[in-house]
Tab-separated table of C-alpha atoms in Angstrom:
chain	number	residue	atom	x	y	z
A	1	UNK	CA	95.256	101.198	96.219
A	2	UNK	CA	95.871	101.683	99.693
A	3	UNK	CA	94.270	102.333	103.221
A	4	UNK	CA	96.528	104.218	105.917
A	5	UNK	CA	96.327	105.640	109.610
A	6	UNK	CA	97.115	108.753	110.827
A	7	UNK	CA	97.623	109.525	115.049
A	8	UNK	CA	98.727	111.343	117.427
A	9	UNK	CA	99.777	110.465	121.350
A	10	UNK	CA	101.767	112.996	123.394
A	11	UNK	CA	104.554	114.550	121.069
A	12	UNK	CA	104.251	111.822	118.610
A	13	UNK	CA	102.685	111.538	115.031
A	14	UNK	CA	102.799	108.740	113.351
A	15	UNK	CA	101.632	107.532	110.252
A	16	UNK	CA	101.497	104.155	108.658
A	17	UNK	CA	100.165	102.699	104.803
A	18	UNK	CA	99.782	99.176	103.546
A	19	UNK	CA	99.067	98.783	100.067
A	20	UNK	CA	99.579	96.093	97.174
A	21	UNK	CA	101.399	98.715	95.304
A	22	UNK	CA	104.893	98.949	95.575
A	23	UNK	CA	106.690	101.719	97.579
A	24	UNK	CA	103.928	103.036	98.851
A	25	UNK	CA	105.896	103.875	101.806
A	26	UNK	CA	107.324	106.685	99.769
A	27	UNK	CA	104.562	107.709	97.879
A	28	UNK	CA	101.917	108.564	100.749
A	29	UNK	CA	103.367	109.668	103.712
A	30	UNK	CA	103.910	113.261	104.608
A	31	UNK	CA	104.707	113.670	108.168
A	32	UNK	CA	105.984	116.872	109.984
A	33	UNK	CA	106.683	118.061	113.316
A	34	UNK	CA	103.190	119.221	114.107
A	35	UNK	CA	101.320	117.642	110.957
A	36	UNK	CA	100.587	114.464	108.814
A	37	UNK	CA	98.865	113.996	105.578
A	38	UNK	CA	98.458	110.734	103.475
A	39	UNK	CA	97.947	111.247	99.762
A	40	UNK	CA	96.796	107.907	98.313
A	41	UNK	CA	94.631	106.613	95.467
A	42	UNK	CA	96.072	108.313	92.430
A	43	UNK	CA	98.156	110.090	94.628
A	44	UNK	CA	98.715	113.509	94.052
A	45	UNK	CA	102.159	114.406	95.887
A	46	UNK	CA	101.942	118.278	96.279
A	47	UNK	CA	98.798	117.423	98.062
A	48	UNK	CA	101.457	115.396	100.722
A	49	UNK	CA	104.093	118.122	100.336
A	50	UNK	CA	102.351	120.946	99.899
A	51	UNK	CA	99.540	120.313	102.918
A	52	UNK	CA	102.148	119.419	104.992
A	53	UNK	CA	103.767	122.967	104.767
A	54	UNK	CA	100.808	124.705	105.064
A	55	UNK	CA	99.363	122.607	107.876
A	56	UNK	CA	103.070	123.362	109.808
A	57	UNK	CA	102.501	126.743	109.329
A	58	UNK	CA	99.678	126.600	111.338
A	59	UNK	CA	96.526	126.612	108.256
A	60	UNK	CA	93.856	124.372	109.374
A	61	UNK	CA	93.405	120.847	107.969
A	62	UNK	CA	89.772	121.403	106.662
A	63	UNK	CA	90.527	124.930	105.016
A	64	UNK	CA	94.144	123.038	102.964
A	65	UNK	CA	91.751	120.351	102.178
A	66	UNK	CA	89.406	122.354	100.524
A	67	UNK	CA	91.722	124.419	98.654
A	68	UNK	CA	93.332	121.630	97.331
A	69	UNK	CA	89.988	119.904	96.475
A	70	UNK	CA	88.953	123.224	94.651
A	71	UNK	CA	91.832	123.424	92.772
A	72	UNK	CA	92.644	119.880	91.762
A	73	UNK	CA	91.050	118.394	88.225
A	74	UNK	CA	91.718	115.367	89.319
A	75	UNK	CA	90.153	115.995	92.793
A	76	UNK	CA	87.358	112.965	92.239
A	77	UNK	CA	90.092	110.175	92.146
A	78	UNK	CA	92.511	111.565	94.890
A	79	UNK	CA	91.598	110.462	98.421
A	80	UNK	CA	93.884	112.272	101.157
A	81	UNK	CA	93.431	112.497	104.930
A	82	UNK	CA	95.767	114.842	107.771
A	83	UNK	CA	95.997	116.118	110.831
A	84	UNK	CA	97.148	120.118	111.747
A	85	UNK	CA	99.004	121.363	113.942
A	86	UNK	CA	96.209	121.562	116.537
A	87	UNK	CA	95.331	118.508	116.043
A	88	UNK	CA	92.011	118.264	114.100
A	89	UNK	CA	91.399	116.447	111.136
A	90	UNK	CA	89.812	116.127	107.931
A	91	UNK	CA	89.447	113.808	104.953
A	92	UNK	CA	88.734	113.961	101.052
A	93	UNK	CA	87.547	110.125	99.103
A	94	UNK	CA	87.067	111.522	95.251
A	95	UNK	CA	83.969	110.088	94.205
A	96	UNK	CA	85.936	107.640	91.585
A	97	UNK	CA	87.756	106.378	93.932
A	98	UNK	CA	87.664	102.350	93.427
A	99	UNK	CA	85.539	100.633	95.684
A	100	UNK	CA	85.458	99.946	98.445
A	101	UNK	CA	86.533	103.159	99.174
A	102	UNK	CA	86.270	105.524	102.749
A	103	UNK	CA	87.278	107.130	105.650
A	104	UNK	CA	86.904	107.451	109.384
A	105	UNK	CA	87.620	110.033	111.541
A	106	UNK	CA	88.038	109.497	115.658
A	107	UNK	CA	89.417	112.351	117.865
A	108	UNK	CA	92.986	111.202	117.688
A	109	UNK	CA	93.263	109.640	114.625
A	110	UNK	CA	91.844	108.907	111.105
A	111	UNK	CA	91.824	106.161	108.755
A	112	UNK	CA	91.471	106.104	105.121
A	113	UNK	CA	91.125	103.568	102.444
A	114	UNK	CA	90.427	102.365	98.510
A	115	UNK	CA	90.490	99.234	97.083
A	116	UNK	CA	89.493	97.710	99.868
A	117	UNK	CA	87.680	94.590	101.071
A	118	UNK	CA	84.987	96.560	102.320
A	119	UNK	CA	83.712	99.179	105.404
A	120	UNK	CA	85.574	96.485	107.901
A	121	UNK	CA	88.277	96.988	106.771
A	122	UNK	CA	88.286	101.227	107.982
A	123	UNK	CA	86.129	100.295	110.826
A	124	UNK	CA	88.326	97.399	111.960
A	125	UNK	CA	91.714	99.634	111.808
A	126	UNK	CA	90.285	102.416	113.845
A	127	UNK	CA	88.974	100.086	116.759
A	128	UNK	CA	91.979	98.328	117.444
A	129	UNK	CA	93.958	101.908	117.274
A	130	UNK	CA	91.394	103.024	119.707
A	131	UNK	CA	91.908	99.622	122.185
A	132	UNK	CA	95.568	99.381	121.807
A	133	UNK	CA	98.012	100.066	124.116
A	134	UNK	CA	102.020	100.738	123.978
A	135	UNK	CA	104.695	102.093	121.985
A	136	UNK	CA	103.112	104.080	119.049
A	137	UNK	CA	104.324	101.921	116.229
A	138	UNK	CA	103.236	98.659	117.660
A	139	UNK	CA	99.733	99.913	118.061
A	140	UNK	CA	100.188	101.455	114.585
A	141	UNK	CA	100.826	98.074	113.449
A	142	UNK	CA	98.438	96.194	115.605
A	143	UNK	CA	95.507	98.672	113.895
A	144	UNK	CA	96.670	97.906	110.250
A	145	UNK	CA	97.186	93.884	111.319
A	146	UNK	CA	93.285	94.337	111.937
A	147	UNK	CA	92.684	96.024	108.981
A	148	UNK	CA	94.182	92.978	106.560
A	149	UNK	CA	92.323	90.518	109.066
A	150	UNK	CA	89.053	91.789	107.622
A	151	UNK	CA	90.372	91.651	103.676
A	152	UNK	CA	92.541	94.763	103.491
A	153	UNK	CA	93.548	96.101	100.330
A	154	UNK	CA	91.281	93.649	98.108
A	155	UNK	CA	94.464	93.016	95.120
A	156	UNK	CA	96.306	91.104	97.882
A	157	UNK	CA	99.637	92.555	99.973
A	158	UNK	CA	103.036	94.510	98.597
A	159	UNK	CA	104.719	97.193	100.457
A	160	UNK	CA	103.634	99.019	104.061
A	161	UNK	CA	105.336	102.297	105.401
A	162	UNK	CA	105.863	103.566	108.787
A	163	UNK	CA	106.603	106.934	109.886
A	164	UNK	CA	106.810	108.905	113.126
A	165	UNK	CA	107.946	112.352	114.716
A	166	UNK	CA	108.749	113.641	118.139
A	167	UNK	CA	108.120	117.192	117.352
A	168	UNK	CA	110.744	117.441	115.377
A	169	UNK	CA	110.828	118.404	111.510
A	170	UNK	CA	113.202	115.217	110.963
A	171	UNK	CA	112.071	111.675	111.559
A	172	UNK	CA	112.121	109.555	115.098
A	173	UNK	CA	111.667	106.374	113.066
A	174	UNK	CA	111.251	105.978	109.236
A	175	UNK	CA	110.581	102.326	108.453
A	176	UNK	CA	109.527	100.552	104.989
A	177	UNK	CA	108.990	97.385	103.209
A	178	UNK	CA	109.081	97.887	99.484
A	179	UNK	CA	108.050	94.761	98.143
A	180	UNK	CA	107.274	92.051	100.407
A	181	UNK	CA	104.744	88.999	100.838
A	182	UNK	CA	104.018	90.603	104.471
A	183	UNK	CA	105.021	93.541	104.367
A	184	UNK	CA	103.092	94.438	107.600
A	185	UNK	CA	104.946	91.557	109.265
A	186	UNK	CA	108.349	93.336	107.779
A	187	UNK	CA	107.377	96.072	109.480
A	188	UNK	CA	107.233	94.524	113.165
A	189	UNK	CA	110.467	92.880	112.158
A	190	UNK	CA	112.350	95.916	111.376
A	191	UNK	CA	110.444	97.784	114.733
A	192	UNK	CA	111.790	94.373	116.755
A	193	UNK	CA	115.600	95.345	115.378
A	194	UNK	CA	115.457	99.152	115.728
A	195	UNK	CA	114.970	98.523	119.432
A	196	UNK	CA	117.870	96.787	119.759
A	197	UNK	CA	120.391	99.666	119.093
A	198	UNK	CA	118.888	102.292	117.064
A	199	UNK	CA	116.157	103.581	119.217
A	200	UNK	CA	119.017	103.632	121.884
A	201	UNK	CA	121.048	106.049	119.592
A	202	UNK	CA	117.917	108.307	118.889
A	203	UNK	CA	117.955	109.389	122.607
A	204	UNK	CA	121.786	111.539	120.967
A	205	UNK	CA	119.855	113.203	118.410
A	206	UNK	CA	119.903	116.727	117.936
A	207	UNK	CA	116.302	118.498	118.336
A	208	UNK	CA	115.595	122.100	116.992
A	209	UNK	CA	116.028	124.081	120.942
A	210	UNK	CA	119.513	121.387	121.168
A	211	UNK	CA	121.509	122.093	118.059
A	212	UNK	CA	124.511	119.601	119.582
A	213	UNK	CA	122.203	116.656	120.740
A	214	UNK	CA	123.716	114.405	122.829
A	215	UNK	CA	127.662	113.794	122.291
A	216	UNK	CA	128.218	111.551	125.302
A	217	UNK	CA	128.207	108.404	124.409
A	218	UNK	CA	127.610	106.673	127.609
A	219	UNK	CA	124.131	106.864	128.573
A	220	UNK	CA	123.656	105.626	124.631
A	221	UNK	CA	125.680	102.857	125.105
A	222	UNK	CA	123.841	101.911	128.692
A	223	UNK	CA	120.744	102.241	127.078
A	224	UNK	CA	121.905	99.646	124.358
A	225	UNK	CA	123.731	97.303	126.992
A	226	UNK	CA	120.101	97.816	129.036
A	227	UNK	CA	118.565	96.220	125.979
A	228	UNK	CA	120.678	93.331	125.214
A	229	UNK	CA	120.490	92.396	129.017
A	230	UNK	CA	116.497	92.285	128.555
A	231	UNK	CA	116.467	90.588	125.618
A	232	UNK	CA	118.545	87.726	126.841
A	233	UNK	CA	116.530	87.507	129.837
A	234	UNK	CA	113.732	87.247	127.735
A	235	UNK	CA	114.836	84.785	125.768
A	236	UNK	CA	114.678	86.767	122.729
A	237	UNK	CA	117.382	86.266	119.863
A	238	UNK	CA	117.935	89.240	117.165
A	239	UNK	CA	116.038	89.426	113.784
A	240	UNK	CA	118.295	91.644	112.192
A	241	UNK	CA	119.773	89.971	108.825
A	242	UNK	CA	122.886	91.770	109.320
A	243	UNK	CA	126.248	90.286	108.249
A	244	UNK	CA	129.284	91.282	110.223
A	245	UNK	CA	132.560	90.660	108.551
């Protein structure tokens, strides 16, 4: 039902799912401070939940995946891929899994997919991951926008999810459209608007060595003032559907 990237740059992990299934945003992501796993086709969440605990205690991704493989009855229509804490990755596609069905694995990242167009669709994902360049979640989205170029999920477009951490166990940016026509296009929306304030107030947020975080307000506010000034110079009105009252 779904095909989904997992990567890592630096500090950051991000993960990000299209499907035409709705919510999948909170169905298949499971992303920690050091980890990710995406549990997709008839998902099995304890394989999200329960990987992701393991793999942040510091288990390996191909031992977890094998365990839960082993131990799973329903381990031929599950398809799961994630990353561990140091990094390395492995997969699982059930062997009734609906076609097309796959994955890919590159050194920093993996890419996994069912009911999809075809192969391109896998292939297509990873290369533009691999070319892109930029913030994390617009080469996250450029990879999945070349993953529906070549057919995508083959039922058609519903809901994408977008998820990533700074090494922390709490969320730098948690971002979904539920049920949308393009939902990958909602996506870039919502990552145009966060940049206008909220990834601003992120830089206050407490980590797990700074209990307190930031409480000045002042470099938040010049970073948001920074912002406005460059969109305007840009030419570049907001594409937030906010009402103020």
């Amino acid at each position: 039902m779904t095909y989904s990237l997992i990567a890592k740059t630096g500090d950051e992990i991000g993960l990000i799912v299209a499907s035409k299934f709705f919510a999948c945003g909170a169905v298949v992501p499971f992303v920690g401070a050091r980890s990710a796993v995406a549990s997709q086709a008839f998902c099995n969440p304890i394989w999200g939940s329960g990987g992701r605990a393991r793999l942040e205690a510091g288990e390996a991704a191909d031992a977890v995946l094998a365990d839960f493989v082993a131990r799973d009855g329903g381990q031929a229509i599950r398809q799961a891929h994630m990353m561990d804490a140091e990094g390395r990755f492995a997969a699982h596609t059930g062997v009734d899994c609906v076609d097309w069905c796959g994955h890919l694995i590159s050194d920093d990242h993996s890419v996994a997919g069912n009911m999809l167009a075809g192969p391109d669709v896998i292939e297509a994902t990873s290369a533009a991951f691999a070319a892109s360049t930029g913030p994390l979640p617009e080469r996250l989205i450029t990879a999945m926008r070349a993953g529906e170029a070549e057919g995508g999920d083959k039922r058609g477009r519903q809901a994408a999810g977008l998820v990533i951490h700074r090494g922390e166990a709490h969320a730098w940016l948690d971002l979904r459209a539920d049920d949308d026509a393009d939902p990958l296009g909602e996506l870039e929306r919502l990552w145009d608007v966060a940049q206008e304030r909220y990834t601003s107030f992120t830089l206050g947020m407490a980590t797990a060595e700074n209990f307190s975080g930031m409480t000045d307000r002042a470099p938040i506010d010049a970073a948001i003032a920074a912002e406005e000034e460059r969109r305007k110079a840009e030419g570049r009105p907001s594409r937030s559907r906010a009402v103020e009252t």
